[in-house]
XYZ file of N, CA and C in Angstrom:
372
model
N -189.278 -65.581 221.175
C -188.177 -66.263 221.744
C -188.756 -67.237 222.768
N -188.287 -68.466 222.728
C -188.724 -69.473 223.676
C -187.590 -69.768 224.645
N -187.908 -69.753 225.926
C -186.907 -70.030 226.944
C -187.355 -71.245 227.742
N -186.505 -72.248 227.775
C -186.753 -73.426 228.596
C -185.679 -73.420 229.675
N -186.072 -73.051 230.870
C -185.100 -72.976 231.954
C -184.520 -74.361 232.231
N -183.214 -74.465 232.279
C -182.540 -75.721 232.615
C -182.099 -75.655 234.065
N -182.320 -76.709 234.783
C -181.917 -76.746 236.180
C -182.671 -75.756 237.048
N -183.878 -75.399 236.612
C -184.630 -74.365 237.315
C -184.958 -74.750 238.744
N -185.386 -75.955 238.936
C -185.789 -76.358 240.276
C -184.598 -76.348 241.224
N -183.399 -76.536 240.695
C -182.192 -76.587 241.525
C -181.777 -75.216 242.041
N -182.264 -74.150 241.437
C -181.772 -72.811 241.771
C -182.805 -71.913 242.442
N -183.973 -72.450 242.761
C -185.003 -71.622 243.395
C -184.526 -71.172 244.772
N -184.630 -69.880 245.007
C -184.261 -69.266 246.273
C -185.443 -69.446 247.222
N -185.311 -70.346 248.157
C -186.434 -70.751 249.007
C -186.998 -69.617 249.851
N -186.154 -68.769 250.421
C -186.690 -67.688 251.264
C -187.514 -66.707 250.428
N -187.100 -66.469 249.189
C -187.881 -65.607 248.280
C -189.221 -66.279 247.964
N -189.182 -67.583 247.721
C -190.409 -68.330 247.452
C -191.364 -68.241 248.638
N -190.852 -68.412 249.842
C -191.702 -68.347 251.027
C -192.285 -66.946 251.208
N -191.504 -65.907 250.877
C -192.041 -64.538 250.976
C -193.120 -64.308 249.928
N -192.987 -64.951 248.766
C -194.036 -64.824 247.741
C -195.315 -65.527 248.187
N -195.196 -66.645 248.890
C -196.391 -67.310 249.422
C -197.134 -66.360 250.368
N -196.385 -65.646 251.205
C -197.010 -64.671 252.106
C -197.617 -63.524 251.313
N -196.902 -63.070 250.272
C -197.388 -61.967 249.449
C -198.717 -62.341 248.767
N -198.840 -63.605 248.353
C -200.075 -64.072 247.719
C -201.118 -64.497 248.746
N -200.829 -64.187 250.015
C -201.758 -64.434 251.121
C -202.083 -65.905 251.314
N -201.101 -66.763 251.120
C -201.263 -68.174 251.446
C -201.166 -68.259 252.964
N -202.209 -68.750 253.599
C -202.309 -68.715 255.057
C -202.475 -70.130 255.637
N -202.579 -70.170 256.936
C -202.825 -71.423 257.649
C -201.585 -72.293 257.707
N -201.791 -73.592 257.638
C -200.695 -74.561 257.739
C -199.921 -74.750 256.436
N -200.451 -74.257 255.336
C -199.825 -74.509 254.030
C -198.401 -73.959 253.953
N -198.133 -72.692 254.316
C -196.741 -72.222 254.264
C -195.809 -73.037 255.167
N -196.307 -73.416 256.356
C -195.492 -74.232 257.261
C -195.203 -75.595 256.650
N -196.219 -76.193 256.034
C -196.033 -77.505 255.417
C -195.003 -77.417 254.296
N -195.135 -76.402 253.420
C -194.162 -76.235 252.338
C -192.766 -75.985 252.897
N -192.679 -75.175 253.952
C -191.384 -74.901 254.559
C -190.709 -76.170 255.054
N -191.464 -77.029 255.744
C -190.906 -78.303 256.227
C -190.578 -79.233 255.060
N -191.450 -79.258 254.062
C -191.227 -80.088 252.870
C -189.907 -79.720 252.199
N -189.632 -78.426 252.096
C -188.411 -77.972 251.438
C -187.179 -78.131 252.323
N -187.343 -77.983 253.625
C -186.200 -78.053 254.542
C -185.683 -79.480 254.713
N -186.503 -80.448 254.450
C -186.121 -81.832 254.673
C -185.508 -82.449 253.416
N -184.555 -81.754 252.827
C -183.872 -82.211 251.618
C -182.393 -82.378 251.911
N -181.876 -83.541 251.583
C -180.472 -83.865 251.826
C -179.828 -84.270 250.513
N -178.585 -83.883 250.307
C -177.880 -84.192 249.057
C -176.546 -84.868 249.370
N -176.095 -85.637 248.387
C -174.814 -86.334 248.463
C -174.193 -86.265 247.080
N -172.882 -86.123 247.010
C -172.199 -85.978 245.728
C -171.192 -87.115 245.548
N -171.187 -87.668 244.356
C -170.177 -88.660 243.980
C -169.298 -88.051 242.913
N -168.000 -88.225 243.041
C -167.044 -87.756 242.040
C -166.029 -88.865 241.859
N -166.022 -89.455 240.677
C -165.207 -90.649 240.422
C -165.513 -91.688 241.502
N -164.542 -92.027 242.290
C -164.728 -93.027 243.348
C -165.023 -92.385 244.706
N -164.924 -91.061 244.788
C -165.118 -90.369 246.062
C -166.598 -90.089 246.299
N -166.973 -90.095 247.558
C -168.360 -89.879 247.946
C -168.398 -88.907 249.125
N -169.259 -87.894 249.033
C -169.358 -86.913 250.123
C -170.306 -87.428 251.201
N -170.314 -86.731 252.316
C -171.304 -86.992 253.359
C -172.593 -86.288 252.948
N -173.700 -86.718 253.512
C -174.961 -86.037 253.264
C -174.925 -84.650 253.894
N -175.449 -83.680 253.158
C -175.577 -82.306 253.658
C -177.006 -81.851 253.381
N -177.510 -81.040 254.284
C -178.857 -80.523 254.080
C -178.822 -79.439 253.013
N -179.722 -79.552 252.044
C -179.806 -78.574 250.959
C -180.700 -77.420 251.389
N -180.241 -76.196 251.132
C -181.073 -75.039 251.485
C -181.472 -74.214 250.261
N -181.282 -74.781 249.067
C -181.762 -74.131 247.846
C -182.485 -75.169 246.986
N -183.288 -74.696 246.094
C -183.915 -75.560 245.112
C -185.189 -76.236 245.576
N -185.823 -76.887 244.601
C -187.043 -77.653 244.811
C -186.778 -79.100 244.410
N -187.420 -80.048 245.073
C -187.199 -81.455 244.720
C -187.804 -81.798 243.358
N -187.021 -82.504 242.545
C -187.496 -82.955 241.239
C -188.517 -84.074 241.418
N -189.520 -84.079 240.557
C -190.498 -85.165 240.549
C -191.667 -84.972 241.492
N -191.611 -84.000 242.373
C -192.719 -83.747 243.295
C -193.724 -82.819 242.625
N -194.985 -83.199 242.670
C -196.034 -82.390 242.053
C -196.040 -80.982 242.636
N -195.828 -80.866 243.938
C -195.851 -79.551 244.575
C -194.705 -78.668 244.093
N -193.613 -79.250 243.618
C -192.503 -78.446 243.102
C -192.928 -77.650 241.878
N -193.750 -78.247 241.037
C -194.257 -77.540 239.853
C -195.096 -76.339 240.273
N -195.954 -76.548 241.242
C -196.797 -75.458 241.731
C -195.934 -74.360 242.351
N -194.984 -74.757 243.189
C -194.116 -73.780 243.845
C -193.271 -73.013 242.839
N -192.766 -73.700 241.809
C -191.972 -73.009 240.798
C -192.819 -71.978 240.059
N -194.056 -72.322 239.748
C -194.935 -71.370 239.069
C -195.255 -70.167 239.945
N -195.383 -70.379 241.244
C -195.554 -69.249 242.157
C -194.296 -68.384 242.137
N -193.142 -69.041 242.095
C -191.853 -68.349 242.124
C -191.663 -67.427 240.917
N -192.080 -67.862 239.720
C -191.864 -67.060 238.507
C -193.117 -66.323 238.045
N -194.201 -66.425 238.799
C -195.483 -65.873 238.376
C -195.445 -64.383 238.076
N -194.561 -63.620 238.719
C -194.516 -62.176 238.487
C -193.577 -61.781 237.345
N -192.958 -62.740 236.703
C -192.036 -62.447 235.591
C -192.682 -61.606 234.485
N -193.888 -61.934 234.015
C -194.492 -61.111 232.955
C -194.678 -59.647 233.347
N -194.887 -59.366 234.630
C -195.057 -57.985 235.081
C -193.822 -57.136 234.778
N -192.641 -57.732 234.884
C -191.404 -56.995 234.628
C -191.265 -56.612 233.153
N -191.852 -57.403 232.267
C -191.740 -57.131 230.844
C -192.776 -56.125 230.350
N -193.764 -55.790 231.150
C -194.780 -54.803 230.750
C -194.173 -53.429 230.519
N -192.993 -53.195 231.080
C -192.309 -51.911 230.923
C -191.800 -51.710 229.498
N -191.718 -52.778 228.720
C -191.180 -52.702 227.370
C -192.345 -52.757 226.384
N -192.494 -51.697 225.606
C -193.602 -51.572 224.675
C -193.615 -52.710 223.652
N -194.781 -53.361 223.506
C -194.970 -54.386 222.494
C -194.554 -55.789 222.905
N -193.891 -55.942 224.032
C -193.425 -57.260 224.465
C -194.564 -57.999 225.158
N -194.762 -59.246 224.787
C -195.757 -60.122 225.416
C -195.017 -61.327 225.998
N -195.536 -61.844 227.113
C -194.903 -62.969 227.791
C -195.969 -63.983 228.168
N -195.662 -65.257 227.952
C -196.541 -66.342 228.346
C -195.724 -67.375 229.113
N -196.291 -67.897 230.198
C -195.624 -68.901 231.022
C -196.369 -70.222 230.936
N -195.610 -71.309 230.890
C -196.183 -72.647 230.992
C -195.136 -73.556 231.609
N -195.432 -74.059 232.802
C -194.499 -74.910 233.561
C -193.181 -74.164 233.735
N -192.063 -74.731 233.239
C -190.779 -74.035 233.366
C -190.349 -73.419 232.034
N -191.327 -73.182 231.152
C -191.058 -72.564 229.856
C -191.623 -71.150 229.826
N -190.905 -70.266 229.145
C -191.345 -68.886 228.971
C -191.297 -68.570 227.482
N -192.359 -67.977 226.980
C -192.405 -67.537 225.592
C -192.491 -66.021 225.609
N -191.556 -65.365 224.912
C -191.521 -63.907 224.835
C -191.609 -63.526 223.362
N -192.517 -62.610 223.020
C -192.636 -62.186 221.635
C -192.968 -60.707 221.554
N -192.699 -60.161 220.390
C -192.958 -58.761 220.105
C -194.227 -58.674 219.288
N -195.119 -57.822 219.697
C -196.368 -57.623 218.983
C -196.453 -56.167 218.567
N -196.535 -55.920 217.257
C -196.621 -54.545 216.763
C -197.377 -54.527 215.441
N -198.184 -53.470 215.228
C -198.912 -53.332 213.967
C -197.949 -53.061 212.826
N -196.988 -52.218 213.065
C -196.009 -51.886 212.048
C -194.623 -52.027 212.677
N -193.985 -53.145 212.447
C -192.712 -53.462 213.085
C -191.657 -52.389 212.836
N -191.637 -51.812 211.628
C -190.617 -50.813 211.299
C -190.752 -49.550 212.143
N -191.960 -49.230 212.591
C -192.169 -48.025 213.387
C -192.056 -48.293 214.895
N -191.944 -49.547 215.259
C -191.834 -49.890 216.680
C -190.443 -49.553 217.165
N -190.388 -48.889 218.319
C -189.066 -48.566 218.836
C -188.350 -49.850 219.248
N -187.066 -49.803 219.283
C -186.247 -50.966 219.581
C -186.649 -51.564 220.928
N -187.194 -52.811 220.957
C -187.639 -53.384 222.219
C -186.492 -53.641 223.180
N -185.295 -53.761 222.682
C -184.147 -54.040 223.533
C -183.624 -52.838 224.275
N -184.028 -51.634 223.867
C -183.444 -50.453 224.514
C -183.964 -50.258 225.937
N -185.064 -50.898 226.302
C -185.549 -50.818 227.676
C -185.126 -52.008 228.519
N -184.308 -52.876 227.956
C -183.882 -54.083 228.654
C -183.232 -53.755 229.994
N -182.479 -52.662 230.048
C -181.789 -52.289 231.275
C -182.755 -51.924 232.383
N -183.996 -51.584 232.046
C -184.971 -51.193 233.072
C -185.542 -52.390 233.825
N -185.289 -53.594 233.333
C -185.773 -54.783 234.016
C -184.991 -55.000 235.295
N -185.623 -55.535 236.342
C -184.891 -55.787 237.589
C -183.756 -56.771 237.372
N -182.678 -56.595 238.123
C -181.532 -57.493 238.030
C -181.969 -58.916 238.329
N -181.501 -59.856 237.549
C -181.866 -61.258 237.737
C -183.074 -61.674 236.928
N -183.702 -60.740 236.214
C -184.862 -61.064 235.396
C -184.413 -61.728 234.126
């Protein structure tokens, strides 16, 4: 199964991302720089002829920034670990794409890979 996340950068939970940077032992000025980079995002919405005021965005990553790709990969880097609980399931990540497949010598004897789906953390 191939999954191409749509709108992924728009939904990244920044505080979780920052905690993952600490978990991966990113030290020095880098976490502070990323924090300021992400905090300095402003959005405006147009609907028909109406226009909103600028508001500071507190979710998501900026599109088109090279660092957003790196940050998104840090954000989802632990996803394959959650699937290790399901026998025969393999996961590969590339950019904002995820490939999930079943690997078994004898497919008919493999237990139903979906029956452990409930054991995955919520939001996975």
